[in-house]
Tab-separated table of N, CA and C in Angstrom:
chain	number	residue	atom	x	y	z
A	1	MET	N	19.502	12.141	-12.165
A	1	MET	CA	18.369	11.760	-12.664
A	1	MET	C	18.427	11.577	-14.161
A	2	THR	N	19.333	12.150	-14.749
A	2	THR	CA	19.410	12.221	-16.240
A	2	THR	C	19.549	10.881	-16.874
A	3	ALA	N	20.319	9.836	-16.398
A	3	ALA	CA	20.430	8.620	-16.726
A	3	ALA	C	19.147	7.871	-16.883
A	4	PHE	N	18.182	7.968	-15.620
A	4	PHE	CA	16.825	7.376	-15.600
A	4	PHE	C	16.042	7.990	-16.643
A	5	SER	N	16.196	9.151	-17.121
A	5	SER	CA	15.213	9.914	-18.142
A	5	SER	C	15.613	9.783	-19.340
A	6	ASP	N	16.695	9.183	-19.704
A	6	ASP	CA	17.272	9.083	-21.110
A	6	ASP	C	16.276	7.995	-21.763
A	7	LYS	N	15.979	8.462	-22.728
A	7	LYS	CA	14.956	7.492	-23.828
A	7	LYS	C	15.606	6.379	-23.921
A	8	ASN	N	16.701	6.200	-23.986
A	8	ASN	CA	17.497	4.828	-24.162
A	8	ASN	C	17.973	4.081	-22.918
A	9	PHE	N	17.552	4.677	-21.694
A	9	PHE	CA	17.874	3.721	-20.609
A	9	PHE	C	16.913	2.590	-20.571
A	10	LYS	N	17.431	1.530	-20.141
A	10	LYS	CA	16.795	0.178	-20.099
A	10	LYS	C	16.013	-0.052	-18.624
A	11	ALA	N	14.950	0.483	-18.744
A	11	ALA	CA	13.896	0.418	-17.448
A	11	ALA	C	13.719	-1.149	-17.150
A	12	SER	N	13.475	-1.780	-18.530
A	12	SER	CA	13.076	-3.120	-18.203
A	12	SER	C	14.241	-4.006	-17.300
A	13	ASP	N	15.362	-3.496	-17.681
A	13	ASP	CA	16.661	-4.135	-16.823
A	13	ASP	C	16.622	-3.799	-15.501
A	14	TYR	N	16.345	-2.554	-15.353
A	14	TYR	CA	16.400	-1.837	-13.919
A	14	TYR	C	15.332	-2.649	-13.179
A	15	SER	N	14.288	-2.714	-13.752
A	15	SER	CA	13.028	-3.542	-13.249
A	15	SER	C	13.422	-4.924	-12.679
A	16	THR	N	14.080	-5.589	-13.643
A	16	THR	CA	14.360	-7.133	-13.705
A	16	THR	C	15.584	-7.316	-12.488
A	17	PHE	N	16.621	-6.400	-12.391
A	17	PHE	CA	17.652	-6.598	-11.604
A	17	PHE	C	17.631	-5.845	-10.283
A	18	ARG	N	16.950	-4.810	-10.203
A	18	ARG	CA	16.916	-3.996	-8.784
A	18	ARG	C	16.423	-4.859	-7.645
A	19	PRO	N	16.947	-4.734	-6.466
A	19	PRO	CA	16.607	-5.673	-5.397
A	19	PRO	C	15.124	-5.490	-4.926
A	20	GLN	N	14.295	-6.162	-4.574
A	20	GLN	CA	12.890	-5.997	-4.009
A	20	GLN	C	12.832	-5.707	-2.701
A	21	TYR	N	11.794	-4.916	-2.226
A	21	TYR	CA	11.455	-4.773	-0.952
A	21	TYR	C	11.116	-5.973	-0.029
A	22	GLN	N	11.486	-5.980	1.204
A	22	GLN	CA	10.950	-7.230	2.038
A	22	GLN	C	9.536	-7.094	2.300
A	23	ASP	N	8.780	-8.083	2.265
A	23	ASP	CA	7.513	-8.342	2.779
A	23	ASP	C	7.206	-7.571	4.065
A	24	THR	N	8.234	-7.653	5.034
A	24	THR	CA	8.027	-6.970	6.256
A	24	THR	C	7.888	-5.512	6.130
A	25	TRP	N	8.466	-4.813	5.092
A	25	TRP	CA	8.733	-3.550	4.768
A	25	TRP	C	7.003	-3.129	4.535
A	26	PHE	N	6.393	-3.877	3.952
A	26	PHE	CA	4.968	-3.674	3.382
A	26	PHE	C	4.235	-3.762	4.611
A	27	ARG	N	4.303	-4.966	5.410
A	27	ARG	CA	3.519	-5.272	6.607
A	27	ARG	C	3.819	-4.040	7.648
A	28	ASP	N	4.750	-3.740	7.830
A	28	ASP	CA	5.024	-2.373	8.740
A	28	ASP	C	4.261	-1.196	8.427
A	29	ILE	N	4.390	-0.854	7.119
A	29	ILE	CA	3.521	0.201	6.370
A	29	ILE	C	2.055	0.014	6.811
A	30	LEU	N	1.614	-1.195	6.405
A	30	LEU	CA	0.039	-1.293	6.533
A	30	LEU	C	-0.322	-1.449	7.880
A	31	GLU	N	0.616	-1.968	8.999
A	31	GLU	CA	0.437	-1.685	10.373
A	31	GLU	C	0.051	-0.492	10.661
A	32	TYR	N	0.932	0.276	10.390
A	32	TYR	CA	1.131	1.821	10.794
A	32	TYR	C	-0.308	2.278	10.289
A	33	HIS	N	-0.303	2.174	8.845
A	33	HIS	CA	-1.563	2.832	8.295
A	33	HIS	C	-2.996	2.426	8.820
A	34	SER	N	-3.068	1.245	9.380
A	34	SER	CA	-4.078	0.645	9.900
A	34	SER	C	-4.452	1.264	11.266
A	35	ARG	N	-3.164	1.579	11.967
A	35	ARG	CA	-3.487	2.226	13.404
A	35	ARG	C	-3.874	3.674	13.236
A	36	ILE	N	-3.687	4.295	12.212
A	36	ILE	CA	-3.889	5.650	12.153
A	36	ILE	C	-5.080	5.973	11.459
A	37	ALA	N	-5.596	4.995	10.413
A	37	ALA	CA	-6.740	5.191	9.433
A	37	ALA	C	-8.146	5.190	10.247
A	38	GLU	N	-8.665	6.363	9.817
A	38	GLU	CA	-10.130	6.510	10.585
A	38	GLU	C	-11.254	5.480	10.246
A	39	ASN	N	-10.980	4.963	9.128
A	39	ASN	CA	-11.956	3.840	8.691
A	39	ASN	C	-11.324	2.674	8.496
A	40	LYS	N	-11.291	1.758	9.715
A	40	LYS	CA	-10.864	0.293	9.635
A	40	LYS	C	-11.185	-0.558	8.380
A	41	THR	N	-12.438	-0.254	8.079
A	41	THR	CA	-13.202	-1.078	7.022
A	41	THR	C	-12.408	-0.607	5.679
A	42	ALA	N	-11.839	0.485	5.607
A	42	ALA	CA	-11.005	0.801	4.383
A	42	ALA	C	-9.927	0.045	4.080
A	43	ILE	N	-8.988	-0.517	5.340
A	43	ILE	CA	-8.057	-1.424	5.363
A	43	ILE	C	-8.526	-2.746	4.973
A	44	GLU	N	-9.513	-3.213	5.551
A	44	GLU	CA	-9.872	-4.640	5.318
A	44	GLU	C	-10.402	-4.925	3.957
A	45	ASP	N	-10.979	-3.747	3.246
A	45	ASP	CA	-11.618	-3.782	1.837
A	45	ASP	C	-10.975	-3.472	0.687
A	46	LYS	N	-9.424	-2.940	1.334
A	46	LYS	CA	-8.658	-2.365	0.259
A	46	LYS	C	-9.138	-1.111	-0.221
A	47	SER	N	-10.066	-0.288	0.354
A	47	SER	CA	-10.488	0.841	-0.268
A	47	SER	C	-9.648	2.046	-0.199
A	48	SER	N	-8.785	2.051	0.542
A	48	SER	CA	-7.964	3.123	0.947
A	48	SER	C	-7.192	3.526	-0.376
A	49	LYS	N	-6.814	4.783	-0.581
A	49	LYS	CA	-6.033	5.236	-1.516
A	49	LYS	C	-4.658	5.483	-1.326
A	50	VAL	N	-3.520	4.988	-2.170
A	50	VAL	CA	-2.047	5.291	-1.902
A	50	VAL	C	-1.435	6.020	-2.919
A	51	LEU	N	-0.597	6.788	-2.727
A	51	LEU	CA	0.332	7.392	-3.633
A	51	LEU	C	1.676	6.943	-3.729
A	52	ASP	N	2.220	6.642	-4.501
A	52	ASP	CA	3.753	6.155	-4.542
A	52	ASP	C	4.696	7.045	-5.046
A	53	ILE	N	5.492	7.893	-4.536
A	53	ILE	CA	6.211	8.765	-5.163
A	53	ILE	C	7.622	8.332	-5.712
A	54	GLY	N	7.923	8.645	-6.736
A	54	GLY	CA	9.550	8.142	-6.937
A	54	GLY	C	9.514	6.525	-7.226
A	55	CYS	N	8.267	6.300	-7.954
A	55	CYS	CA	7.831	4.794	-7.969
A	55	CYS	C	8.835	4.004	-9.173
A	56	GLY	N	9.708	4.518	-9.999
A	56	GLY	CA	10.560	3.750	-10.833
A	56	GLY	C	9.409	2.879	-11.633
A	57	PRO	N	9.986	1.707	-11.927
A	57	PRO	CA	9.181	0.655	-12.672
A	57	PRO	C	8.317	0.000	-11.825
A	58	GLY	N	8.400	0.257	-10.455
A	58	GLY	CA	7.168	-0.509	-9.690
A	58	GLY	C	7.498	-1.393	-8.360
A	59	GLU	N	8.917	-1.070	-8.104
A	59	GLU	CA	9.366	-1.934	-6.784
A	59	GLU	C	8.658	-1.959	-5.896
A	60	ALA	N	7.989	-0.904	-5.250
A	60	ALA	CA	7.250	-0.717	-4.327
A	60	ALA	C	5.759	-0.527	-4.665
A	61	THR	N	5.406	-0.220	-5.845
A	61	THR	CA	4.107	-0.046	-6.406
A	61	THR	C	3.340	-1.462	-6.496
A	62	ILE	N	3.988	-2.282	-7.147
A	62	ILE	CA	3.374	-3.568	-7.375
A	62	ILE	C	3.161	-4.500	-6.248
A	63	PRO	N	3.883	-4.355	-5.113
A	63	PRO	CA	3.464	-5.430	-3.824
A	63	PRO	C	2.385	-4.385	-3.164
A	64	LEU	N	2.150	-3.238	-3.363
A	64	LEU	CA	1.070	-2.575	-2.670
A	64	LEU	C	-0.145	-2.889	-3.234
A	65	ILE	N	-0.517	-3.624	-4.318
A	65	ILE	CA	-1.490	-4.143	-5.135
A	65	ILE	C	-2.192	-5.362	-3.856
A	66	LYS	N	-1.388	-6.008	-2.978
A	66	LYS	CA	-1.940	-6.782	-2.126
A	66	LYS	C	-2.974	-6.163	-1.184
A	67	TYR	N	-2.580	-4.945	-1.121
A	67	TYR	CA	-3.271	-4.199	0.214
A	67	TYR	C	-4.102	-2.997	-0.391
A	68	PHE	N	-3.864	-2.519	-1.654
A	68	PHE	CA	-4.561	-1.309	-1.975
A	68	PHE	C	-5.129	-1.833	-3.424
A	69	ASN	N	-6.573	-1.077	-3.515
A	69	ASN	CA	-7.132	-1.212	-4.984
A	69	ASN	C	-7.011	0.300	-5.691
A	70	ASP	N	-6.674	1.180	-4.973
A	70	ASP	CA	-6.491	2.484	-5.591
A	70	ASP	C	-4.911	2.938	-5.744
A	71	ILE	N	-4.233	3.038	-6.508
A	71	ILE	CA	-2.784	3.339	-6.446
A	71	ILE	C	-2.410	4.198	-7.501
A	72	THR	N	-1.927	5.467	-7.111
A	72	THR	CA	-1.377	6.532	-8.098
A	72	THR	C	0.164	6.382	-7.708
A	73	SER	N	0.872	6.355	-8.910
A	73	SER	CA	2.245	6.584	-8.717
A	73	SER	C	2.868	7.419	-9.630
A	74	ILE	N	3.996	8.201	-9.121
A	74	ILE	CA	4.555	9.296	-9.918
A	74	ILE	C	6.200	8.983	-10.035
A	75	ASP	N	6.776	9.461	-10.884
A	75	ASP	CA	8.115	9.541	-11.033
A	75	ASP	C	8.730	10.634	-12.064
A	76	LEU	N	9.812	11.229	-11.827
A	76	LEU	CA	10.329	12.078	-12.776
A	76	LEU	C	10.487	11.522	-14.205
A	77	SER	N	10.894	10.284	-14.250
A	77	SER	CA	11.161	9.614	-15.382
A	77	SER	C	10.146	9.111	-16.354
A	78	ALA	N	9.743	9.554	-17.417
A	78	ALA	CA	8.854	8.784	-18.538
A	78	ALA	C	9.105	7.664	-18.755
A	79	VAL	N	10.347	7.262	-18.896
A	79	VAL	CA	10.845	5.840	-19.413
A	79	VAL	C	10.424	4.959	-17.999
A	80	MET	N	10.574	5.299	-16.823
A	80	MET	CA	10.285	4.481	-15.476
A	80	MET	C	8.720	4.282	-15.598
A	81	ILE	N	7.993	5.423	-15.747
A	81	ILE	CA	6.617	5.425	-15.820
A	81	ILE	C	6.167	4.473	-16.813
A	82	ASN	N	6.666	4.536	-18.111
A	82	ASN	CA	6.305	3.658	-18.982
A	82	ASN	C	6.413	2.073	-18.701
A	83	GLN	N	7.673	1.935	-18.134
A	83	GLN	CA	7.919	0.674	-17.763
A	83	GLN	C	6.988	0.014	-16.362
A	84	LEU	N	6.503	0.885	-15.684
A	84	LEU	CA	5.672	0.806	-14.683
A	84	LEU	C	4.198	0.516	-15.251
A	85	LYS	N	3.724	1.128	-16.307
A	85	LYS	CA	2.465	0.834	-16.933
A	85	LYS	C	2.707	-0.443	-17.402
A	86	GLU	N	3.554	-1.002	-18.090
A	86	GLU	CA	3.899	-2.163	-18.845
A	86	GLU	C	3.869	-3.329	-17.730
A	87	ASN	N	4.534	-2.857	-16.734
A	87	ASN	CA	4.667	-4.086	-15.484
A	87	ASN	C	3.169	-4.236	-14.891
A	88	MET	N	2.479	-3.199	-14.775
A	88	MET	CA	1.013	-3.138	-14.231
A	88	MET	C	0.037	-3.938	-14.835
A	89	ARG	N	0.101	-3.956	-16.179
A	89	ARG	CA	-0.857	-4.481	-17.209
A	89	ARG	C	-1.177	-5.888	-16.672
A	90	ARG	N	-0.439	-6.679	-16.482
A	90	ARG	CA	-0.786	-8.080	-16.017
A	90	ARG	C	-1.540	-8.088	-14.731
A	91	TYR	N	-1.203	-7.188	-13.742
A	91	TYR	CA	-1.825	-7.144	-12.486
A	91	TYR	C	-3.271	-6.456	-12.492
A	92	GLN	N	-3.421	-5.684	-13.427
A	92	GLN	CA	-4.810	-4.969	-13.700
A	92	GLN	C	-5.573	-6.115	-14.543
A	93	ASP	N	-5.201	-6.946	-15.232
A	93	ASP	CA	-6.112	-7.919	-15.670
A	93	ASP	C	-6.480	-8.954	-14.664
A	94	GLU	N	-5.315	-9.267	-13.741
A	94	GLU	CA	-5.752	-10.147	-12.487
A	94	GLU	C	-6.562	-9.593	-11.501
A	95	ASN	N	-6.570	-8.159	-11.395
A	95	ASN	CA	-7.349	-7.526	-10.252
A	95	ASN	C	-8.189	-6.457	-10.788
A	96	PRO	N	-9.675	-6.794	-11.258
A	96	PRO	CA	-10.502	-6.200	-12.031
A	96	PRO	C	-10.737	-4.904	-11.204
A	97	ASP	N	-10.653	-4.894	-9.782
A	97	ASP	CA	-11.072	-3.651	-9.134
A	97	ASP	C	-9.948	-2.609	-8.828
A	98	LEU	N	-8.788	-3.087	-9.489
A	98	LEU	CA	-7.757	-2.158	-9.411
A	98	LEU	C	-7.624	-1.005	-10.121
A	99	LYS	N	-7.626	0.205	-9.471
A	99	LYS	CA	-7.684	1.453	-10.085
A	99	LYS	C	-6.183	1.849	-10.123
A	100	PHE	N	-5.479	2.144	-11.228
A	100	PHE	CA	-4.097	2.505	-11.315
A	100	PHE	C	-3.746	3.698	-12.235
A	101	ASN	N	-2.994	4.747	-11.708
A	101	ASN	CA	-2.809	5.888	-12.538
A	101	ASN	C	-1.270	5.968	-12.408
A	102	GLY	N	-0.454	6.154	-13.489
A	102	GLY	CA	0.947	6.604	-13.453
A	102	GLY	C	1.080	7.892	-13.918
A	103	PHE	N	1.900	8.990	-13.514
A	103	PHE	CA	2.178	10.185	-13.830
A	103	PHE	C	3.647	10.475	-13.702
A	104	VAL	N	4.126	11.111	-14.962
A	104	VAL	CA	5.363	11.710	-14.939
A	104	VAL	C	5.094	13.011	-14.007
A	105	SER	N	5.997	13.184	-13.015
A	105	SER	CA	5.948	14.214	-12.099
A	105	SER	C	6.727	14.345	-11.123
A	106	ARG	N	7.176	15.763	-10.666
A	106	ARG	CA	7.901	15.819	-9.426
A	106	ARG	C	6.837	15.604	-8.214
A	107	SER	N	7.731	15.159	-7.105
A	107	SER	CA	6.934	14.914	-6.005
A	107	SER	C	6.226	16.403	-5.691
A	108	GLU	N	6.934	17.433	-5.667
A	108	GLU	CA	6.425	18.824	-5.240
A	108	GLU	C	5.333	19.161	-6.253
A	109	ASP	N	4.948	18.496	-7.342
A	109	ASP	CA	3.883	19.043	-8.190
A	109	ASP	C	2.650	17.982	-8.136
A	110	VAL	N	2.573	17.121	-7.116
A	110	VAL	CA	1.648	16.223	-7.202
A	110	VAL	C	0.271	16.667	-7.001
A	111	SER	N	0.174	17.897	-6.412
A	111	SER	CA	-1.043	18.453	-6.183
A	111	SER	C	-1.765	18.807	-7.809
A	112	GLU	N	-1.093	18.819	-8.615
A	112	GLU	CA	-1.576	19.419	-10.066
A	112	GLU	C	-2.581	18.025	-10.556
A	113	PHE	N	-2.469	16.804	-9.957
A	113	PHE	CA	-3.489	15.922	-10.223
A	113	PHE	C	-4.064	15.033	-9.214
A	114	ILE	N	-3.565	15.354	-7.963
A	114	ILE	CA	-4.130	14.784	-6.885
A	114	ILE	C	-4.978	15.856	-6.043
A	115	ASP	N	-6.443	15.419	-5.834
A	115	ASP	CA	-7.230	16.354	-4.845
A	115	ASP	C	-6.675	16.313	-3.651
A	116	ASP	N	-6.842	17.538	-2.839
A	116	ASP	CA	-6.633	17.566	-1.404
A	116	ASP	C	-7.390	16.605	-0.733
A	117	ASN	N	-6.727	15.971	0.171
A	117	ASN	CA	-7.320	15.073	1.086
A	117	ASN	C	-7.993	13.810	0.570
A	118	SER	N	-7.227	13.392	-0.444
A	118	SER	CA	-8.135	12.357	-1.448
A	118	SER	C	-6.988	11.028	-1.301
A	119	ILE	N	-5.926	11.202	-0.433
A	119	ILE	CA	-4.917	10.240	-0.306
A	119	ILE	C	-4.682	9.661	0.974
A	120	ASP	N	-4.839	8.463	1.310
A	120	ASP	CA	-4.748	7.850	2.805
A	120	ASP	C	-3.191	7.606	3.299
A	121	LEU	N	-2.531	7.386	2.059
A	121	LEU	CA	-1.239	6.768	2.582
A	121	LEU	C	-0.261	7.180	1.364
A	122	VAL	N	0.803	7.629	1.821
A	122	VAL	CA	1.847	8.160	0.628
A	122	VAL	C	3.312	7.208	0.916
A	123	THR	N	3.850	6.776	-0.022
A	123	THR	CA	5.101	6.012	0.182
A	123	THR	C	6.072	6.455	-0.553
A	124	ALA	N	7.259	6.538	-0.417
A	124	ALA	CA	8.548	7.136	-1.164
A	124	ALA	C	9.603	6.207	-0.854
A	125	ALA	N	9.856	5.215	-1.531
A	125	ALA	CA	10.905	4.403	-1.281
A	125	ALA	C	12.343	4.600	-1.999
A	126	GLU	N	13.316	4.952	-1.187
A	126	GLU	CA	14.390	5.247	-1.529
A	126	GLU	C	14.577	6.331	-2.853
A	127	CYS	N	13.905	7.441	-2.477
A	127	CYS	CA	13.780	8.480	-3.418
A	127	CYS	C	13.682	9.831	-3.001
A	128	VAL	N	13.818	9.990	-1.766
A	128	VAL	CA	13.531	11.304	-1.126
A	128	VAL	C	14.709	12.257	-1.558
A	129	HIS	N	16.018	11.763	-1.968
A	129	HIS	CA	17.109	12.493	-2.293
A	129	HIS	C	16.828	13.137	-3.729
A	130	TRP	N	15.762	12.846	-4.387
A	130	TRP	CA	15.442	13.597	-5.695
A	130	TRP	C	14.359	14.610	-5.331
A	131	PHE	N	13.810	14.767	-4.028
A	131	PHE	CA	12.936	15.976	-3.690
A	131	PHE	C	13.663	17.028	-3.492
A	132	ASP	N	12.732	18.315	-3.869
A	132	ASP	CA	13.093	19.468	-3.566
A	132	ASP	C	12.391	19.543	-2.220
A	133	ILE	N	13.270	19.055	-1.056
A	133	ILE	CA	12.617	19.115	0.420
A	133	ILE	C	11.794	20.232	0.640
A	134	GLU	N	12.493	21.638	0.520
A	134	GLU	CA	11.838	22.612	0.902
A	134	GLU	C	10.285	22.800	0.209
A	135	ALA	N	10.332	22.743	-1.014
A	135	ALA	CA	9.022	22.678	-1.884
A	135	ALA	C	8.047	21.587	-1.490
A	136	TRP	N	8.545	20.310	-1.283
A	136	TRP	CA	7.828	19.376	-0.674
A	136	TRP	C	7.031	19.595	0.333
A	137	PHE	N	7.702	20.078	1.596
A	137	PHE	CA	7.131	20.270	2.673
A	137	PHE	C	6.222	21.460	2.749
């Protein structure tokens, strides 16, 4: 993780050149979420809250805007979070109902800024290898 956290790391290049996730991946997540959600209306009106862990500059976070209006994203790297915030500005202007927060945090420390039972869906796209698995669970 040291390369991604280095203040000279070019997160904008990473954001530009990293492959994007397929729409089918997001549809599968949404389909699963809608099956288990207690309040189907929350799915239809985008009021469910999502937490994207290991968000990087937003490869999974940004497409989630199509489905959710309340998104919190965390990453170990301040450089990545800063790039995500820059990437999100345009979408926040286009989506006035969008609530977005980005934090520098380990996945294991998420309870420091997320209230218990306040998140409807958690995503972690290709980042679990950075987790302290025992502490996470």
